[in-house]
CSV table of C-alpha atoms in Angstrom, one decimal:
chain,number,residue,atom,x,y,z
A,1,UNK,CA,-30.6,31.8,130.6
A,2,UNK,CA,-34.0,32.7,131.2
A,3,UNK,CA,-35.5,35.6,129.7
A,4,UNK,CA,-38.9,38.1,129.8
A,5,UNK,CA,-40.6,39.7,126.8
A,6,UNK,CA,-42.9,42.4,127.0
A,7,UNK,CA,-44.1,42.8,123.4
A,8,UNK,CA,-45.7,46.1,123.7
A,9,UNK,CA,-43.5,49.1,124.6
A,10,UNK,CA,-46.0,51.7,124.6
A,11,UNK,CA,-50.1,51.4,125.2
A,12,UNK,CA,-52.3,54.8,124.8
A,13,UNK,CA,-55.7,53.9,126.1
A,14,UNK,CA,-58.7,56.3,127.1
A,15,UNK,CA,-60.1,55.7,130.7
A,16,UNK,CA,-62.6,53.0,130.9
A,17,UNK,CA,-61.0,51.3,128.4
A,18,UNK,CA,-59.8,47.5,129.0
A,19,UNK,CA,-56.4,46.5,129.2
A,20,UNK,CA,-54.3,43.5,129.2
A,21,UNK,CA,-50.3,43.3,128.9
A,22,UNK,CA,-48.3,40.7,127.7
A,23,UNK,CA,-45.8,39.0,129.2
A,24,UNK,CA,-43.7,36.1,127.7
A,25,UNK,CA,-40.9,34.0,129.5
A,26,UNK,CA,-39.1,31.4,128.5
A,27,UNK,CA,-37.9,28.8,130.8
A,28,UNK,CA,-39.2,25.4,131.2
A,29,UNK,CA,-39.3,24.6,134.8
A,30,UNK,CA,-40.9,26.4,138.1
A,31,UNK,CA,-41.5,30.0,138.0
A,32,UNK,CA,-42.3,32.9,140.5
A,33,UNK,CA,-44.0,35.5,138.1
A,34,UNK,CA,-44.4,39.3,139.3
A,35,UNK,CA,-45.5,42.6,138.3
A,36,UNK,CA,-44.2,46.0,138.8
A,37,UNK,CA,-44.9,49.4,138.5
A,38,UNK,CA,-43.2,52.6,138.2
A,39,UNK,CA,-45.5,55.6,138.4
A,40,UNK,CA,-43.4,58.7,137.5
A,41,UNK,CA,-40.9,59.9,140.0
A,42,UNK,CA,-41.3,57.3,141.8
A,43,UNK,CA,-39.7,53.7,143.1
A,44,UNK,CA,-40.5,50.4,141.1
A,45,UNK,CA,-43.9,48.7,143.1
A,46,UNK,CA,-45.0,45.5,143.5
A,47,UNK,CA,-48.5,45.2,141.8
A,48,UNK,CA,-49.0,41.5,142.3
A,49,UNK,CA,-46.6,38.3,142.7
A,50,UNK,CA,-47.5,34.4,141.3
A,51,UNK,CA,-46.0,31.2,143.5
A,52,UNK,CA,-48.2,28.7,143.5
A,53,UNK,CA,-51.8,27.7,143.2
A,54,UNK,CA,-54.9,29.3,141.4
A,55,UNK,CA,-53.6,30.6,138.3
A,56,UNK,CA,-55.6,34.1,138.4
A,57,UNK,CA,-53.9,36.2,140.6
A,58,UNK,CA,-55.0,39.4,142.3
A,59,UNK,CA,-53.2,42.8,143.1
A,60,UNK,CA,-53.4,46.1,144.3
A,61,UNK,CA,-55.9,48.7,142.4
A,62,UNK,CA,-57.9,46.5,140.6
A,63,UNK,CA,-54.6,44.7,138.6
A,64,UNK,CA,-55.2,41.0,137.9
A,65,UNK,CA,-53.0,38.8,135.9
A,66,UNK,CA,-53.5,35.3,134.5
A,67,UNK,CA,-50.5,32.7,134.5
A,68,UNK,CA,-50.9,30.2,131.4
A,69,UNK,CA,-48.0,27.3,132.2
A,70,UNK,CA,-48.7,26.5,128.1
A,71,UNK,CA,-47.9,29.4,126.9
A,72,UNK,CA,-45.3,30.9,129.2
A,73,UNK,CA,-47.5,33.9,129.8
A,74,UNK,CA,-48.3,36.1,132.5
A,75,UNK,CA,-50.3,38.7,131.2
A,76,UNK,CA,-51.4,41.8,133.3
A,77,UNK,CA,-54.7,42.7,133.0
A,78,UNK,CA,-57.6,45.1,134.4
A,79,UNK,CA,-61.1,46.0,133.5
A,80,UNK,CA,-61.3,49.5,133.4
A,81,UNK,CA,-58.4,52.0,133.3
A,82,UNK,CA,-57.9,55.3,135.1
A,83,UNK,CA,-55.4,58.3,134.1
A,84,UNK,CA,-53.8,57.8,137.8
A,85,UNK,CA,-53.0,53.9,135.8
A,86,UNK,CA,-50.4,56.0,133.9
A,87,UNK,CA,-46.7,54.3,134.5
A,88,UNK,CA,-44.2,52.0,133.3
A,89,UNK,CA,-45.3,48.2,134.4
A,90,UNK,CA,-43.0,45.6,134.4
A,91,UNK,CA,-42.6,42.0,134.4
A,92,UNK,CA,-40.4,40.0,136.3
A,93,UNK,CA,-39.6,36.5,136.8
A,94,UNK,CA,-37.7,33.9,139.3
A,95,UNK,CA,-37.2,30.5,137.4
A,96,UNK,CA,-36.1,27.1,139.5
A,97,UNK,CA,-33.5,28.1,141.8
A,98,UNK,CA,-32.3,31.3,140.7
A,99,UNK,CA,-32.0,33.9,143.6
A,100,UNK,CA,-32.6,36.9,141.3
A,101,UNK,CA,-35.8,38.6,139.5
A,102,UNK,CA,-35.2,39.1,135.7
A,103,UNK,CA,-37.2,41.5,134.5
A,104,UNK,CA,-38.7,42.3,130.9
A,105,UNK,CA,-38.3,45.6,128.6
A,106,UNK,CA,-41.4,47.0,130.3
A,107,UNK,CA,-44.5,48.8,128.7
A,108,UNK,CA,-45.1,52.1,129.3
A,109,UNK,CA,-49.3,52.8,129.5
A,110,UNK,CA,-50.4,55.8,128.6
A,111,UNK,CA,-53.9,56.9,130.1
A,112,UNK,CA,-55.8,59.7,128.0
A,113,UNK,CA,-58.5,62.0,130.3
B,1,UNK,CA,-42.1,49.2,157.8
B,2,UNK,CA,-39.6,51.6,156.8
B,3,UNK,CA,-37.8,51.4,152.9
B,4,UNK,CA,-34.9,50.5,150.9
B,5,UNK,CA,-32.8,53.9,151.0
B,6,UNK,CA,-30.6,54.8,148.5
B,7,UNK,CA,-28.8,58.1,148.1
B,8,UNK,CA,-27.7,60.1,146.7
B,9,UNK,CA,-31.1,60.4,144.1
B,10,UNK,CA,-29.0,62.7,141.6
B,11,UNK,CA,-25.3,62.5,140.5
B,12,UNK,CA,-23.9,63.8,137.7
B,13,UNK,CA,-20.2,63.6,136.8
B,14,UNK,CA,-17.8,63.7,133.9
B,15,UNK,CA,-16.4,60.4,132.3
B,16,UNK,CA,-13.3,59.2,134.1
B,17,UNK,CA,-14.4,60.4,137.9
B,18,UNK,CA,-15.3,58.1,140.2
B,19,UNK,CA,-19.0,57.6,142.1
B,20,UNK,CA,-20.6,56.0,145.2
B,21,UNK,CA,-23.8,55.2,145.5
B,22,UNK,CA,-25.1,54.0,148.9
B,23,UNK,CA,-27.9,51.5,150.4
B,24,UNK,CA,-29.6,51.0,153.3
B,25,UNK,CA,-32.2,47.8,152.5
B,26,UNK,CA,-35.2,46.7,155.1
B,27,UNK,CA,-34.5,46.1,158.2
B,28,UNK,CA,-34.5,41.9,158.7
B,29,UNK,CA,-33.5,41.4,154.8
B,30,UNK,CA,-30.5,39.6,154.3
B,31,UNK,CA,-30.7,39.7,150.3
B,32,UNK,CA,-29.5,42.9,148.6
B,33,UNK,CA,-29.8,43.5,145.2
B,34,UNK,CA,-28.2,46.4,143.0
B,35,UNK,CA,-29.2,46.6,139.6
B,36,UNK,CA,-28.8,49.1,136.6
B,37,UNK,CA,-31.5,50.5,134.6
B,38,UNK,CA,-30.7,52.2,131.2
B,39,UNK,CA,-33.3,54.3,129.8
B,40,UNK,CA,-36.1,52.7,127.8
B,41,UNK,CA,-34.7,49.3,128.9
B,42,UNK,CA,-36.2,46.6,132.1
B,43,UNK,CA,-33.6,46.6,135.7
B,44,UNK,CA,-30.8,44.4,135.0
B,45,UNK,CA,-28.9,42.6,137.8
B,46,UNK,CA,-25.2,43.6,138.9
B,47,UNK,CA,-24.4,42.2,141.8
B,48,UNK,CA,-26.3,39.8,144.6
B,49,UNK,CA,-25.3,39.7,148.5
B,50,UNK,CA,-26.6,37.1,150.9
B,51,UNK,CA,-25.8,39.1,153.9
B,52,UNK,CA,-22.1,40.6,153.5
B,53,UNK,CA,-21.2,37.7,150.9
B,54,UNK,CA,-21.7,37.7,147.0
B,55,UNK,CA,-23.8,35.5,145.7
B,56,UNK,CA,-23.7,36.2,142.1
B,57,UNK,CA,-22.0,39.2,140.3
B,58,UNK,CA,-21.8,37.7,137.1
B,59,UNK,CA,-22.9,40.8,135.1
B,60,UNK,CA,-21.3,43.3,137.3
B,61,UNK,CA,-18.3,45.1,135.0
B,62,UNK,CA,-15.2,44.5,137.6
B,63,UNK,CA,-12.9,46.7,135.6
B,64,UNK,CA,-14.7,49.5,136.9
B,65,UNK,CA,-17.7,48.9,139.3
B,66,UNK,CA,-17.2,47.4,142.6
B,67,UNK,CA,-19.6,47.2,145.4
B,68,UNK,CA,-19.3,45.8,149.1
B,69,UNK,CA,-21.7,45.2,152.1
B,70,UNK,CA,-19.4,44.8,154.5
B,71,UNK,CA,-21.7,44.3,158.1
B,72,UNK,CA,-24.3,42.5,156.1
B,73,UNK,CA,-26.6,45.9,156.3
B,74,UNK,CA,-25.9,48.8,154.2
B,75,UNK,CA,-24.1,48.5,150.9
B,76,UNK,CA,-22.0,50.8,148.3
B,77,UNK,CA,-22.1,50.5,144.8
B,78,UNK,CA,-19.0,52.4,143.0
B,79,UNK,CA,-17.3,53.4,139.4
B,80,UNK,CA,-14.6,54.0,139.0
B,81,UNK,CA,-13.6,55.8,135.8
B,82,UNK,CA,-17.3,56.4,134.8
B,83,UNK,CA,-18.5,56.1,131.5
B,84,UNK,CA,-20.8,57.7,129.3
B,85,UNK,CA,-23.1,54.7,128.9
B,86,UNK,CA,-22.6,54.5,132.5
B,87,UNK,CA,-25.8,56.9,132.5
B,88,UNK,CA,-28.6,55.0,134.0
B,89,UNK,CA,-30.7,54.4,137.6
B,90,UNK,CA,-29.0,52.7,139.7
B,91,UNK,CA,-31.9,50.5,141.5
B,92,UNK,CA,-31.1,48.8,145.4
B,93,UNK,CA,-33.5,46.1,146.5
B,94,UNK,CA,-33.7,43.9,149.0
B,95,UNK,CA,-36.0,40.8,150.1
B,96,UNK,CA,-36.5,37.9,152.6
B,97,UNK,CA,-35.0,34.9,151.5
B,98,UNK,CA,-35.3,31.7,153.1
B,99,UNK,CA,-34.4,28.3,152.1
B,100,UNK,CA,-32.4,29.5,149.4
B,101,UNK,CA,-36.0,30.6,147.6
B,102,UNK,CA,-37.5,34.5,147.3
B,103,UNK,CA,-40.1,34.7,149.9
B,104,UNK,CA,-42.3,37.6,148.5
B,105,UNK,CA,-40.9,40.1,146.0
B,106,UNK,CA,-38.0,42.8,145.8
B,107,UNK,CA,-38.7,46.2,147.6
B,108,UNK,CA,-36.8,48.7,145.7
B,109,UNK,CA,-35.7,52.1,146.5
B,110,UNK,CA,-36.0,55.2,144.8
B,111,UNK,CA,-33.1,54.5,142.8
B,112,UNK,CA,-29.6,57.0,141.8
B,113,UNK,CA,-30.1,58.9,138.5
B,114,UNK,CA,-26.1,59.1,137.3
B,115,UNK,CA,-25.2,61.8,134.3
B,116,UNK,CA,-22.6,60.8,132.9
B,117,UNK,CA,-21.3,63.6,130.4
């Protein structure tokens, strides 16, 4: 069965400040790669998705995330971080044929004022 | 477009009641998903409909949760005795399928908090 690792569990980074998220799968065959947010209080988000194509996919507020077929990664990143960036941001991932998301640990990111 | 609803948002109970949790997904989505999310931990699935039939409820714990869609729209998700690590979000989604492949990602609710104490 497939699974998602999301090494880091917490990030604390001061606005401004670069950040990238890891996200490890492990399945050997077509993928759908997402990411989701959870800002608190509120319902898990859709930040960005991965099918097909360029590699270097673009999302909502800023979010971009790089899919690397050698390394089984699909890391989350963005240039510069705001405090409203605070959240819990998950990956998720649909490998082959499978009907269902499976989704990683998450990382909660912690943005300092 | 309007939501996935879920409700109730907050339940708490005592080990051995029962619980119901209800879904109403997008309008126009035939897949419904409910999945459980324990504190600290990433949404894990429990149970899969494809309109009012199960596709996979593999990691759904039959002894005691059971969940039906029965006009293909809205859905219920019950326990029955609850227990303590029963405590989690209860998570509904639901997404446009077609050709048995995931057209665009889930759209979740807000999610159930259940107490279980």
């Amino acid at each position: 069965a497939q699974s998602v690792s999301q090494h880091n569990h917490h990030v604390i980074l001061s606005e401004a400040a670069s950040l990238e998220l890891g996200c490890n799968y492990s399945y050997g065959g077509t993928v759908n790669l997402f990411w989701y947010v959870q800002y608190p209080g509120q319902h898990l988000q859709l930040l960005l998705k991965y099918f097909s194509g360029d590699p270097l996919v673009k999302g909502i507020k800023g979010f971009e995330a790089e899919f690397i077929k050698s390394k089984f990664s699909f890391n989350l990143r963005k240039p510069s971080v705001q405090w409203s960036d605070t959240a819990e941001y998950f990956c998720a991932v649909r490998a082959g044929s499978a009907r269902q998301l499976t989704f990683g640990s998450g990382t909660q990111l912690t943005v300092l004022p | 477009e309007a939501g996935v609803a879920q409700s109730p948002r907050y339940k708490i109970i005592e080990k051995r009641q029962s619980v119901a949790f209800w879904c109403n997904p997008i309008s126009g989505h035939a897949t419904l998903y409910w999945y459980q999310q324990i504190l600290g931990q990433g949404p894990k699935l429990l149970i899969q409909f494809q309109n009012n039939g199960v596709v996979d409820d593999s990691q759904l714990p039959k002894d005691r949760f059971s969940a039906e869609r029965l006009k293909g729209v809205d859905s219920t998700l019950k326990i029955q005795p609850a227990k303590l690590e029963d405590s989690a979000v209860y998570l509904c989604a639901s997404s446009l399928v077609s050709g048995g492949a995931i057209q665009t990602g889930y759209t979740f609710g807000s999610g159930t908090r259940l107490t279980v104490v």
